Coordinates of C-alpha atoms and ligand atoms in Angstrom, one line a residue:
X178 CA 0.4 0.3 0.4
X179 CA 1.8 3.6 -1.0
X180 CA -0.3 6.5 0.0
X181 CA 0.9 10.0 -1.8
X182 CA 0.5 13.7 0.0
X183 CA 2.0 16.9 -1.9
X184 CA 2.2 19.8 0.8
X185 CA 3.0 23.1 -0.6
X186 CA 4.6 23.8 -4.1
X187 CA 7.5 20.2 -3.8
X188 CA 10.5 20.7 -6.4
X189 CA 11.5 17.5 -8.7
X190 CA 14.0 15.9 -7.0
X191 CA 13.8 13.0 -9.8
X192 CA 14.1 10.5 -7.0
X193 CA 10.6 8.8 -7.2
X194 CA 9.9 7.0 -10.9
X195 CA 6.5 5.7 -10.7
X196 CA 3.3 7.2 -11.1
X197 CA 1.2 7.4 -7.5
X198 CA -2.4 8.7 -7.8
X199 CA -2.5 12.1 -5.4
X200 CA -4.2 11.9 -1.8
X201 CA -6.2 14.2 0.6
X202 CA -6.5 14.5 3.6
X203 CA -4.5 13.2 7.0
X204 CA -2.2 10.4 6.0
X205 CA -2.8 7.0 7.4
X206 CA -0.4 7.0 9.9
X207 CA 1.0 10.3 12.1
X208 CA -0.5 13.9 11.1
X209 CA 0.9 16.8 9.8
X210 CA 1.4 19.8 12.3
X211 CA 0.0 22.7 12.1
X212 CA 1.8 25.9 11.6
X213 CA 4.8 27.5 9.6
X214 CA 6.8 24.6 7.9
X215 CA 6.6 21.3 7.9
X216 CA 6.1 19.1 11.0
X217 CA 4.8 15.2 10.8
X218 CA 5.0 13.1 14.5
X219 CA 4.4 9.7 14.6
X220 CA 3.9 7.1 17.4
X221 CA 6.2 4.3 18.1
X222 CA 5.8 1.9 19.9
X223 CA 8.1 0.7 23.0
X224 CA 9.7 -2.3 20.6
X225 CA 9.4 -0.7 17.7
X226 CA 13.1 -0.4 15.7
X227 CA 13.5 2.5 13.3
X228 CA 15.4 1.7 10.6
X229 CA 16.8 4.0 7.3
X230 CA 18.2 7.0 6.8
X231 CA 21.1 5.4 4.5
X232 CA 24.2 7.2 4.9
X233 CA 24.4 9.1 8.4
X234 CA 26.0 8.1 11.9
X235 CA 25.1 5.9 14.9
X236 CA 23.8 2.1 14.9
X237 CA 21.8 0.1 12.5
X238 CA 18.1 1.4 15.3
X239 CA 18.2 4.5 14.5
X240 CA 16.3 5.0 17.3
X241 CA 17.2 7.8 20.4
X242 CA 18.8 10.7 18.4
X243 CA 18.5 13.6 16.2
X244 CA 19.3 12.8 12.1
X245 CA 19.7 16.2 10.5
X246 CA 20.0 15.9 6.2
X247 CA 21.7 19.0 5.2
X248 CA 24.7 17.8 2.9
X249 CA 27.9 19.2 4.0
X250 CA 31.6 17.8 3.7
X251 CA 32.7 17.2 7.5
X252 CA 35.2 15.0 7.9
X253 CA 34.4 13.7 11.5
X254 CA 32.1 11.4 11.6
X255 CA 31.5 11.5 15.0
X256 CA 28.4 10.1 17.2
X257 CA 28.1 13.6 17.8
X258 CA 27.1 14.3 14.1
X259 CA 23.7 14.6 12.4
X260 CA 24.4 14.1 9.5
X261 CA 27.0 13.9 6.6
X262 CA 27.4 13.9 2.7
X263 CA 24.0 12.5 2.0
X264 CA 20.3 12.7 2.3
X265 CA 18.5 10.1 2.2
X266 CA 15.4 10.5 3.3
X267 CA 13.4 7.2 3.7
X268 CA 13.0 5.8 7.4
X269 CA 11.5 2.4 8.3
X270 CA 9.4 1.6 11.3
X271 CA 9.7 -2.2 12.3
X272 CA 7.4 -3.1 14.3
X273 CA 3.7 -4.2 14.9
X274 CA 3.4 -3.1 11.9
X275 CA 5.6 -2.2 8.9
X276 CA 5.8 1.4 7.8
X277 CA 7.8 3.2 5.3
X278 CA 8.1 7.2 5.5
X279 CA 9.6 9.1 2.3
X280 CA 9.6 13.0 2.9
X281 CA 10.8 14.4 -0.5
X282 CA 12.4 17.4 0.0
X283 CA 15.6 18.8 -1.2
X284 CA 16.4 21.0 1.7
X285 CA 17.6 21.3 4.9
X286 CA 15.1 18.1 6.8
X287 CA 15.5 16.7 10.6
X288 CA 14.3 13.4 12.3
X289 CA 13.9 13.0 15.9
X290 CA 14.0 9.4 15.9
X291 CA 12.3 9.1 19.4
X292 CA 14.9 11.0 20.8
X293 CA 13.4 13.7 22.4
X294 CA 10.0 12.4 23.1
X295 CA 10.9 7.9 23.4
X296 CA 7.8 7.5 22.1
X297 CA 7.6 9.3 19.3
X298 CA 8.9 9.9 15.8
X299 CA 8.9 13.9 14.2
X300 CA 10.6 15.1 10.6
X301 CA 10.6 18.9 10.6
X302 CA 11.9 21.3 7.4
X303 CA 11.7 25.1 7.1
X304 CA 9.1 25.0 4.2
X305 CA 6.3 23.0 3.4
X306 CA 7.3 22.0 0.0
X307 CA 7.1 18.8 0.2
X308 CA 5.9 15.1 -1.0
X309 CA 5.4 12.2 1.4
X310 CA 5.2 9.0 1.0
X311 CA 3.3 6.3 3.1
X312 CA 4.0 2.7 2.8
X313 CA 2.9 -0.2 4.2
X314 CA 3.3 -3.6 3.8
X315 CA 3.0 -7.0 5.6
X316 CA 7.1 -7.5 6.5
X317 CA 10.6 -4.4 6.7
X318 CA 11.3 -6.6 3.6
X319 CA 8.2 -5.9 1.5
X320 CA 8.1 -2.0 2.2
X321 CA 11.5 -1.8 1.1
X322 CA 11.0 -3.5 -1.8
X323 CA 7.6 -1.2 -3.0
X324 CA 10.0 1.9 -1.5
X325 CA 12.4 0.9 -3.8
X326 CA 9.9 0.0 -6.3
X327 CA 8.8 3.7 -6.6
X328 CA 12.7 5.1 -6.9
X329 CA 13.3 2.6 -10.0
X330 CA 16.1 0.0 -10.5
X331 CA 19.6 0.7 -8.4
X332 CA 22.9 1.1 -10.5
X333 CA 25.1 -2.1 -11.6
X334 CA 28.2 -1.1 -11.9
X335 CA 30.8 -2.8 -14.9
X336 CA 32.1 -6.6 -13.5
X337 CA 35.3 -5.2 -12.8
X338 CA 33.6 -2.3 -10.6
X339 CA 34.0 -5.1 -8.4
X340 CA 37.6 -5.4 -8.3
X341 CA 39.5 -4.1 -5.5
X342 CA 40.4 -0.7 -6.1
X343 CA 44.0 0.9 -4.4
X344 CA 43.5 5.1 -3.9
X345 CA 45.5 7.5 -2.2
X346 CA 45.7 11.0 -2.1
X347 CA 49.2 11.5 -3.1
X348 CA 50.0 9.3 -6.0
X349 CA 51.6 12.5 -7.5
X350 CA 53.2 11.1 -10.8
X351 CA 52.9 8.4 -13.4
X352 CA 55.5 6.8 -11.5
X353 CA 54.3 6.6 -8.6
X354 CA 51.1 4.6 -9.7
X355 CA 53.5 2.3 -11.6
X356 CA 55.5 1.5 -8.3
X357 CA 51.9 0.7 -6.9
X358 CA 50.9 -1.4 -9.5
X359 CA 54.1 -3.0 -9.5
X360 CA 54.8 -3.9 -6.3
X361 CA 51.2 -5.7 -6.1
X362 CA 51.9 -7.6 -9.1
X363 CA 55.3 -8.7 -7.5
X364 CA 54.0 -10.2 -4.3
X365 CA 50.4 -11.3 -6.4
X366 CA 47.5 -9.0 -5.1
X367 CA 45.2 -8.8 -7.1
X368 CA 44.3 -5.1 -8.7
X369 CA 41.9 -3.4 -11.1
X370 CA 41.9 -0.2 -10.5
X371 CA 44.0 2.7 -9.0
X372 CA 42.4 5.6 -8.2
X373 CA 43.5 9.9 -9.3
X374 CA 43.3 11.9 -6.7
X375 CA 43.6 15.9 -7.5
X376 CA 47.7 15.1 -8.2
X377 CA 46.8 13.6 -11.6
X378 CA 44.9 17.8 -12.3
X379 CA 46.8 20.4 -13.8
X380 CA 46.6 23.2 -10.8
X381 CA 43.5 21.1 -9.6
X382 CA 41.7 21.6 -12.7
X383 CA 38.0 19.3 -14.0
X384 CA 39.5 17.9 -17.1
X385 CA 43.2 18.4 -17.2
X386 CA 46.1 16.5 -16.7
X387 CA 49.5 17.6 -15.2
X388 CA 51.3 16.8 -18.4
X389 CA 54.5 17.3 -16.3
X390 CA 53.6 14.5 -13.9
X391 CA 51.6 12.2 -16.5
X392 CA 53.5 13.0 -19.8
X393 CA 51.7 10.9 -22.7
X394 CA 48.3 10.5 -20.4
X395 CA 46.2 8.0 -22.8
X396 CA 49.3 6.1 -23.6
X397 CA 49.9 6.1 -20.0
X398 CA 46.3 4.4 -19.2
X399 CA 46.8 2.3 -22.3
X400 CA 50.0 1.1 -20.8
X401 CA 47.8 0.3 -17.2
X402 CA 45.4 -1.6 -18.7
X403 CA 47.9 -3.8 -20.7
X404 CA 48.6 -4.9 -16.8
X405 CA 45.0 -5.2 -16.1
X406 CA 44.6 -2.2 -14.1
X407 CA 42.6 1.1 -15.0
X408 CA 42.4 4.4 -13.7
X409 CA 39.7 6.1 -12.0
X410 CA 40.4 9.7 -11.8
X411 CA 38.3 12.1 -9.7
X412 CA 36.1 15.3 -10.7
X413 CA 35.1 17.3 -8.3
X414 CA 32.4 20.0 -8.1
X415 CA 34.2 23.2 -8.3
X416 CA 35.3 24.5 -11.8
X417 CA 38.8 27.3 -11.2
X418 CA 37.6 30.7 -12.3
X419 CA 41.1 31.3 -14.3
X420 CA 40.6 33.5 -16.7
X421 CA 42.6 32.1 -20.1
X422 CA 41.0 28.8 -19.5
X423 CA 39.1 27.4 -22.3
X424 CA 36.6 25.1 -19.8
X425 CA 36.2 28.6 -17.5
X426 CA 36.0 30.9 -20.6
X427 CA 33.5 28.6 -22.2
X428 CA 31.0 28.3 -19.1
X429 CA 31.0 31.6 -18.5
X430 CA 30.8 33.0 -21.6
X431 CA 27.6 30.5 -22.1
X432 CA 26.7 31.4 -18.8
X433 CA 26.0 28.2 -16.8
X434 CA 28.3 29.1 -13.8
X435 CA 25.7 29.4 -10.8
X436 CA 25.2 33.2 -10.1
X437 CA 23.5 35.5 -7.6
X438 CA 20.7 37.2 -7.7
X439 CA 22.4 40.2 -9.1
X440 CA 23.8 38.3 -12.3
X441 CA 27.6 38.2 -10.8
X442 CA 29.1 34.5 -11.1
X443 CA 29.1 33.4 -7.4
X444 CA 32.7 32.9 -6.9
X445 CA 34.0 30.4 -3.2
X446 CA 37.4 28.5 -2.8
X447 CA 38.1 24.6 -3.2
X448 CA 41.0 22.8 -4.1
X449 CA 41.5 25.4 -7.3
X450 CA 41.8 28.2 -5.1
X451 CA 39.0 31.1 -6.6
X452 CA 36.2 28.6 -7.7
X453 CA 32.6 28.5 -9.2
X454 CA 30.2 25.9 -9.7
X455 CA 28.1 24.5 -12.8
X456 CA 24.0 24.7 -12.8
X457 CA 23.8 21.2 -13.1
X458 CA 19.8 22.2 -12.4
X459 CA 19.3 23.9 -15.8
X460 CA 19.5 21.7 -18.8
X461 CA 22.0 22.9 -21.2
X462 CA 24.1 24.1 -18.4
X463 CA 24.0 20.7 -16.9
X464 CA 24.5 18.9 -20.9
X465 CA 27.3 21.4 -21.7
X466 CA 28.9 20.2 -18.2
X467 CA 28.6 16.1 -19.1
X468 CA 29.9 16.7 -21.9
X469 CA 33.0 18.0 -20.2
X470 CA 34.0 14.2 -19.3
X471 CA 34.6 13.0 -23.1
X472 CA 37.7 14.6 -22.3
X473 CA 38.5 11.7 -19.8
X474 CA 37.0 9.6 -21.9
X475 CA 39.2 10.6 -24.9
X476 CA 42.1 9.5 -22.3
X477 CA 41.0 5.7 -23.1
X478 CA 39.2 6.5 -19.1
X479 CA 35.8 4.5 -18.5
X480 CA 34.6 6.0 -15.4
X481 CA 35.0 8.7 -12.5
X482 CA 34.5 9.4 -8.9
X483 CA 32.7 12.8 -8.4
X484 CA 34.2 14.8 -5.4
X485 CA 33.1 18.1 -3.1
X486 CA 29.6 17.8 -4.7
X487 CA 27.9 18.8 -1.6
X488 CA 29.4 21.2 -2.8
X489 CA 32.1 21.6 -0.1
X490 CA 32.9 25.5 0.1
X491 CA 35.8 26.5 2.1
X492 CA 34.8 30.0 2.2
X493 CA 32.7 32.1 -0.1
X494 CA 33.9 36.0 -2.1
X495 CA 31.5 37.8 0.0
X496 CA 31.5 36.0 3.2
X497 CA 35.8 37.2 3.0
X498 CA 34.7 40.7 1.9
X499 CA 31.6 41.1 4.7
X500 CA 34.6 40.2 7.6
X501 CA 37.4 42.4 6.5
X502 CA 34.7 45.3 6.4
X503 CA 33.8 44.1 10.0
X504 CA 37.3 43.8 11.3
X505 CA 39.3 45.8 8.8
X506 CA 42.9 45.5 8.8
X507 CA 43.9 49.7 10.1
X508 CA 42.0 47.9 12.9
X509 CA 43.8 44.9 13.9
X510 CA 47.0 46.5 13.4
X511 CA 46.9 48.8 16.4
X512 CA 48.0 46.9 18.6
X513 CA 45.3 47.5 21.4
X514 CA 42.8 46.4 20.0
X515 CA 44.5 43.1 18.6
X516 CA 42.9 40.3 20.8
X517 CA 39.2 41.7 20.2
X518 CA 39.8 41.9 16.5
X519 CA 41.7 38.6 16.8
X520 CA 39.2 37.2 18.2
X521 CA 36.3 38.3 16.0
X522 CA 38.6 37.4 12.9
X523 CA 39.1 33.8 14.2
X524 CA 35.5 33.3 15.1
X525 CA 34.3 34.9 11.2
X526 CA 36.8 32.7 9.3
X527 CA 35.6 29.4 11.4
X528 CA 32.1 30.6 9.8
X529 CA 33.3 30.7 6.3
X530 CA 33.3 26.9 5.2
X531 CA 30.3 25.5 4.0
X532 CA 27.8 28.2 5.5
X533 CA 24.4 27.5 4.9
X534 CA 24.1 31.3 4.5
X535 CA 26.1 31.3 2.0
X536 CA 23.7 29.4 -0.4
X537 CA 21.2 31.9 0.2
X538 CA 23.7 34.0 -2.1
X539 CA 23.3 32.3 -5.1
X540 CA 20.8 30.7 -7.5
X541 CA 19.5 27.9 -9.9
X542 CA 17.6 27.6 -12.7
X543 CA 15.0 24.4 -12.7
X544 CA 12.2 23.7 -14.6
X545 CA 11.0 27.6 -15.2
X546 CA 11.7 28.7 -12.2
X547 CA 14.5 30.7 -10.0
X548 CA 15.6 28.9 -6.8
X549 CA 18.4 29.9 -4.2
X550 CA 20.7 27.4 -4.0
X551 CA 19.9 26.4 -0.7
X552 CA 16.4 25.1 -1.4
X553 CA 18.2 22.7 -4.0
X554 CA 21.2 22.4 -1.9
X555 CA 20.9 18.2 -1.5
X556 CA 20.2 17.6 -4.7
X557 CA 23.3 19.5 -6.2
X558 CA 25.7 15.6 -6.2
X559 CA 23.0 13.8 -7.2
X560 CA 22.3 16.7 -10.6
X561 CA 26.1 16.5 -10.7
X562 CA 26.3 12.8 -11.6
X563 CA 22.8 12.4 -13.9
X564 CA 25.4 15.5 -16.2
X565 CA 28.6 13.2 -15.8
X566 CA 26.2 9.9 -16.4
X567 CA 24.9 11.9 -19.8
X568 CA 28.1 12.6 -20.6
X569 CA 29.6 8.9 -20.3
X570 CA 26.6 7.4 -22.0
X571 CA 26.8 10.2 -25.0
X572 CA 30.4 9.7 -25.0
X573 CA 30.4 5.4 -24.3
X574 CA 27.3 4.6 -25.4
X575 CA 26.9 1.0 -25.2
X576 CA 28.7 0.6 -21.9
X577 CA 28.6 0.9 -18.6
X578 CA 30.9 3.6 -16.8
X579 CA 32.0 3.1 -13.5
X580 CA 30.8 5.6 -11.1
X581 CA 30.6 6.7 -7.3
X582 CA 29.8 9.9 -5.4
X583 CA 30.3 12.1 -2.2
X584 CA 27.0 13.5 -2.1
X585 CA 23.9 12.3 -3.0
X586 CA 20.4 12.2 -2.9
X587 CA 17.6 8.8 -3.3
X588 CA 17.7 8.7 -7.4
X589 CA 21.4 9.0 -7.7
X590 CA 21.1 5.1 -7.2
X591 CA 19.4 5.0 -10.3
X592 CA 22.6 6.2 -12.0
X593 CA 26.3 5.4 -9.8
X594 CA 27.2 4.3 -6.5
X595 CA 28.4 6.6 -3.5
X596 CA 31.7 5.6 -0.8
X597 CA 30.8 7.1 2.4
X598 CA 34.0 10.1 2.4
X599 CA 36.5 10.7 5.1
X600 CA 36.4 8.7 7.4
X601 CA 39.0 7.4 9.9
X602 CA 41.3 5.1 10.8
X603 CA 39.3 4.0 14.1
X604 CA 37.6 0.6 15.1
X605 CA 33.9 2.9 15.4
X606 CA 34.2 3.7 11.6
X607 CA 34.8 0.0 10.6
X608 CA 31.4 -0.6 12.8
X609 CA 30.3 2.4 10.8
X610 CA 31.0 0.8 8.1
X611 CA 29.2 -2.6 8.5
X612 CA 25.8 -0.7 10.3
X613 CA 25.3 1.9 7.1
X614 CA 25.3 -0.7 4.4
X615 CA 21.8 -2.1 5.0
X616 CA 20.4 2.0 5.4
X617 CA 22.6 2.7 2.0
X618 CA 20.9 -0.6 0.1
X619 CA 17.1 0.5 1.8
X620 CA 17.7 3.2 -0.2
X621 CA 18.6 1.9 -3.2
X622 CA 22.6 2.7 -3.0
X623 CA 23.8 -0.9 -3.9
X624 CA 27.3 -0.2 -5.2
X625 CA 28.6 1.3 -1.6
X626 CA 31.3 1.5 0.6
X627 CA 34.0 3.1 3.2
X628 CA 37.9 3.8 2.5
X629 CA 39.2 1.1 4.0
X630 CA 41.6 1.8 6.8
X631 CA 40.1 4.5 7.0
X632 CA 40.8 8.1 5.5
X633 CA 42.0 10.2 8.2
X634 CA 44.5 9.0 10.7
X635 CA 47.2 6.2 11.0
X636 CA 45.9 3.2 10.3
X637 CA 47.4 -0.2 11.9
X638 CA 48.0 -3.3 10.7
X639 CA 45.2 -5.5 12.7
X640 CA 42.2 -2.5 11.7
X641 CA 43.7 -2.9 8.6
X642 CA 42.7 -6.6 8.1
X643 CA 39.8 -6.4 10.3
X644 CA 38.6 -4.1 8.1
X645 CA 39.4 -6.0 4.9
X646 CA 37.5 -9.0 6.2
X647 CA 34.4 -7.9 6.1
X648 CA 35.4 -5.2 3.0
X649 CA 35.7 -8.2 1.0
X650 CA 31.7 -8.9 1.0
X651 CA 30.7 -5.2 0.1
X652 CA 30.9 -4.3 -3.4
X653 CA 32.6 -1.0 -4.0
X654 CA 35.9 -2.2 -2.1
X655 CA 38.6 0.3 -2.1
X656 CA 40.9 0.9 0.2
X657 CA 42.2 5.1 0.5
X658 CA 43.9 7.4 2.6
X659 CA 44.7 11.0 3.0
X660 CA 47.7 12.5 1.8
X661 CA 49.4 13.5 5.6
X662 CA 48.9 9.7 6.9
X663 CA 50.8 6.7 7.1
X664 CA 50.7 5.5 3.5
X665 CA 48.7 1.9 4.1
X666 CA 49.0 0.0 0.9
X667 CA 49.5 -3.8 1.3
X668 CA 53.0 -3.3 1.6
X669 CA 53.6 -0.8 4.5
X670 CA 52.3 -3.6 6.8
X671 CA 54.5 -6.9 8.3
X672 CA 51.8 -9.0 7.4
X673 CA 51.5 -8.7 3.4
X674 CA 51.0 -12.6 2.7
X675 CA 47.7 -12.5 5.1
X676 CA 46.4 -9.2 2.7
X677 CA 47.3 -11.2 -0.1
X678 CA 45.4 -14.0 1.0
X679 CA 42.1 -11.8 1.9
X680 CA 42.5 -9.8 -1.5
X681 CA 42.3 -13.0 -3.1
X682 CA 39.8 -14.4 -1.5
X683 CA 37.7 -11.5 -2.3
X684 CA 38.2 -12.5 -5.7
X685 CA 36.8 -15.4 -5.2
X686 CA 32.9 -14.0 -4.1
X687 CA 33.3 -11.6 -6.6
X688 CA 31.2 -13.9 -9.2
X689 CA 28.6 -14.8 -6.1
X690 CA 28.3 -10.9 -5.0
X691 CA 28.0 -9.6 -8.6
X692 CA 25.2 -12.3 -8.8
X693 CA 24.0 -11.2 -5.9
X694 CA 24.2 -7.6 -6.3
X695 CA 22.4 -7.7 -9.5
X696 CA 19.3 -10.0 -8.4
X697 CA 18.6 -7.5 -5.1
X698 CA 18.9 -4.9 -8.0
X699 CA 16.4 -6.6 -10.3
X700 CA 13.8 -7.8 -6.8
X701 CA 14.5 -4.3 -5.6
X702 CA 15.6 -5.7 -3.0
X703 CA 18.6 -5.4 -0.3
X704 CA 21.9 -7.1 0.1
X705 CA 23.1 -6.6 3.5
X706 CA 19.7 -6.8 5.1
X707 CA 19.6 -6.6 9.5
X708 CA 18.7 -10.3 11.2
X709 CA 15.1 -8.9 11.5
X710 CA 14.0 -8.7 8.3
X711 CA 14.2 -12.8 7.7
X712 CA 13.2 -13.5 11.3
X713 CA 10.7 -10.6 12.4
X714 CA 9.5 -13.0 15.3
X715 CA 12.6 -13.1 17.1
X716 CA 13.6 -11.0 19.8
X717 CA 17.2 -11.4 20.1
X718 CA 17.1 -11.2 16.0
X719 CA 15.8 -7.8 16.2
X720 CA 18.2 -6.0 19.2
X721 CA 21.3 -7.1 16.9
X722 CA 23.0 -4.0 15.6
X723 CA 26.0 -5.6 14.2
X724 CA 25.3 -8.1 12.2
X725 CA 24.3 -8.1 9.0
X726 CA 22.6 -10.9 6.7
X727 CA 24.2 -11.4 2.9
X728 CA 21.3 -12.4 0.3
X729 CA 20.0 -15.2 1.7
X730 CA 22.9 -17.4 2.0
X731 CA 25.3 -15.7 4.6
X732 CA 25.1 -13.6 7.8
X733 CA 28.2 -11.8 8.9
X734 CA 29.4 -10.7 11.8
X735 CA 32.9 -9.1 12.0
X736 CA 35.2 -8.2 15.0
X737 CA 35.9 -4.6 14.9
X738 CA 37.0 -4.5 18.4
X739 CA 41.0 -4.0 18.9
X740 CA 43.1 -6.5 20.8
X741 CA 39.3 -9.3 20.7
X742 CA 40.4 -12.8 20.0
X743 CA 37.0 -13.3 19.3
X744 CA 33.1 -12.2 19.4
X745 CA 29.9 -13.6 20.5
X746 CA 28.0 -13.5 17.7
X747 CA 24.1 -14.4 17.7
X748 CA 22.6 -17.6 15.8
X749 CA 19.0 -17.2 14.4
X750 CA 18.9 -20.2 13.1
X751 CA 21.7 -23.9 13.6
X752 CA 24.2 -22.4 10.8
X753 CA 27.8 -23.6 9.0
X754 CA 30.7 -21.1 10.3
X755 CA 33.7 -20.8 7.9
X756 CA 36.9 -19.5 8.9
X757 CA 38.9 -18.8 6.0
X758 CA 42.9 -19.8 7.3
X759 CA 43.7 -18.3 3.7
X760 CA 42.4 -18.3 0.1
X761 CA 42.3 -21.3 0.4
X762 CA 42.1 -23.7 3.0
X763 CA 39.0 -23.3 5.7
X764 CA 37.9 -24.4 8.9
X765 CA 33.9 -25.7 9.6
X766 CA 32.1 -26.3 12.3
X767 CA 28.0 -26.5 12.7
X768 CA 26.5 -24.7 15.1
X769 CA 23.1 -24.4 16.6
X770 CA 21.0 -21.8 17.4
X771 CA 21.4 -19.2 20.1
X772 CA 24.9 -17.3 21.6
X773 CA 28.3 -18.7 20.6
X774 CA 31.5 -17.5 21.3
X775 CA 33.8 -17.3 18.3
X776 CA 37.8 -17.0 17.6
X777 CA 39.2 -15.9 14.6
X778 CA 42.9 -14.4 13.7
X779 CA 43.1 -11.1 12.3
X780 CA 43.5 -12.6 9.0
X781 CA 41.1 -14.6 9.5
X782 CA 37.9 -14.1 7.4
X783 CA 34.9 -15.6 8.4
X784 CA 31.2 -15.6 7.7
X785 CA 28.4 -18.3 8.6
X786 CA 26.4 -20.3 5.9
X787 CA 22.5 -20.6 6.3
X788 CA 20.4 -23.2 7.1
X789 CA 20.1 -25.1 3.6
X790 CA 22.3 -22.6 1.9
X791 CA 25.1 -25.0 1.5
X792 CA 25.6 -25.7 -2.0
X793 CA 25.4 -22.0 -3.2
X794 CA 28.4 -21.3 -1.0
X795 CA 29.9 -25.2 -2.4
X796 CA 29.8 -23.4 -5.9
X797 CA 32.2 -20.7 -4.2
X798 CA 34.5 -22.4 -1.8
X799 CA 34.5 -26.1 -3.7
X800 CA 37.2 -27.1 -0.8
X801 CA 34.3 -26.9 1.9
X802 CA 32.5 -29.9 0.1
X803 CA 29.6 -28.9 1.1
X804 CA 25.8 -28.9 -0.3
X805 CA 26.7 -31.0 -3.5
Ligands
GLC1067 C1 38.1 14.9 -0.3 C2 37.5 13.3 -0.9 C3 39.0 12.4 -0.2 C4 39.8 12.9 -1.6 C5 40.5 14.7 -1.0 C6 41.8 15.2 -1.7 O1 38.2 15.3 1.0 O2 36.7 13.1 0.2 O3 38.7 11.2 -1.0 O4 41.2 12.2 -0.7 O5 39.3 15.4 -1.1 O6 41.1 14.8 -3.4

């Protein structure tokens, strides 16, 4: 059952693809609050679990916290945060009833999931221009399937997208990349992709390659292909505002960059320095932007990762000027005023980055209307990807590009994948990765993953191995790291062979994972599910927050605590425990329903085969001789 309600004059976000007749009156579950802006409230029963919200902080069960979606470039994914880079406004209330709620709205929106009032879910937004979809089905899985039917089929990457990806911000030259590939080859560590970060560009300008650091780029792309490796370059949202540079000049001449209400170009700062933003909501501008990706295709590239597309802004020219006016240099030069003017300067500068006030300063043109950026903010990453995907389709007809994005909105799941941004080399972020996967899947993002080993901070060997032990099951498997932190390629660690065996295991899993992913996409299903999806009557299964079902045949229970020799696992049915000693040797044990303590060394990936599913897994790992 689906109900659709419209309030105010909603933006066509292009999240939903199915036509649903509009309903009037109050929704059959919860109610709309009177007053300014948008407000929705519904009861939560004691035993209800609330899933969803896609990419966000905290556990599988979202109860007990306030989440706010206003896409942000924030590398501190700590518990105290309320949102990350994406706006996935879908919730699933699982209890006696199974209710799905989707708030289709591209501006800032908040979800108080029983935090202020234990027995209430309340949703609020500053404007009442929202489409609300209410779904009720007989089970959690059915709610998700109905929702996914509404939003359309998920993106399936080319199969090589499931290969192992090695990345680091700081592979500065072709020679650096050659070294990485060579070391993997020599040690027999499978590798499909090396990601190129902003280092490959000429002065951080999109659609350029530094001819000094990457001389004859097309030949280099080809050389890597011959080694079985594809290069995957980054593209950022900000375009360098540099006079004389053809991409900027052409976009400016044609009026494709975002402007302020007074018609001036909106200037802000990001990696290239002074930058502008393409109005990706305007069809012509988007088409032009998409065509720029043709430059990469002409070099032999078959995909890319879109970054800084929340869009991230370090500062805006207007905000800088205003601060300078408030605290003019003549003033802070006066010694007796130094302390107070310094404090004012400092607090002003701290407010520069990603300030929503800046988002009111410039506009977009969409479907014959003018909107401030703030109104459409959460859609920017999606529409940038839409332009990119169309560009790739034009330049590489008949071939699916490998695409993933940092920022997203529901709808983008039809076009590309997502990676979950700048996490850290923390054990808690391994857990966060585990807990985010089902929520991302519910919102359509099947091709998803986190930076394995963590992006920020130094990764230790044990964390890397434990993370890989989970990562081998995750469709987007990439080791990526920040340039200021300890490099974390396999050869930086002592246990190189253990690392290699995990990657080899991954490659044995690829055919299975790819099939499972395609079947999830075709059936509008998830790849990763909370235990309660298949064991809804089992109280214990409903409370487990750190184990996942993978397809219909596996259960995962990763170890995410440092120095832990093992962990407690809840088995909702009898299962076969499989411990991978390396990529060809396994230990198995049949285990009875209930709580068990399992042990596994850091490099020993393990999984549980569900009852009756031995055959499927027996075909993946013939050494197990099961199910035949
Ligand atoms: C952003 C991205 C990160 C990338 C960096 C430099 O922080 O999230 O993955 O390495 O920018 O481009």
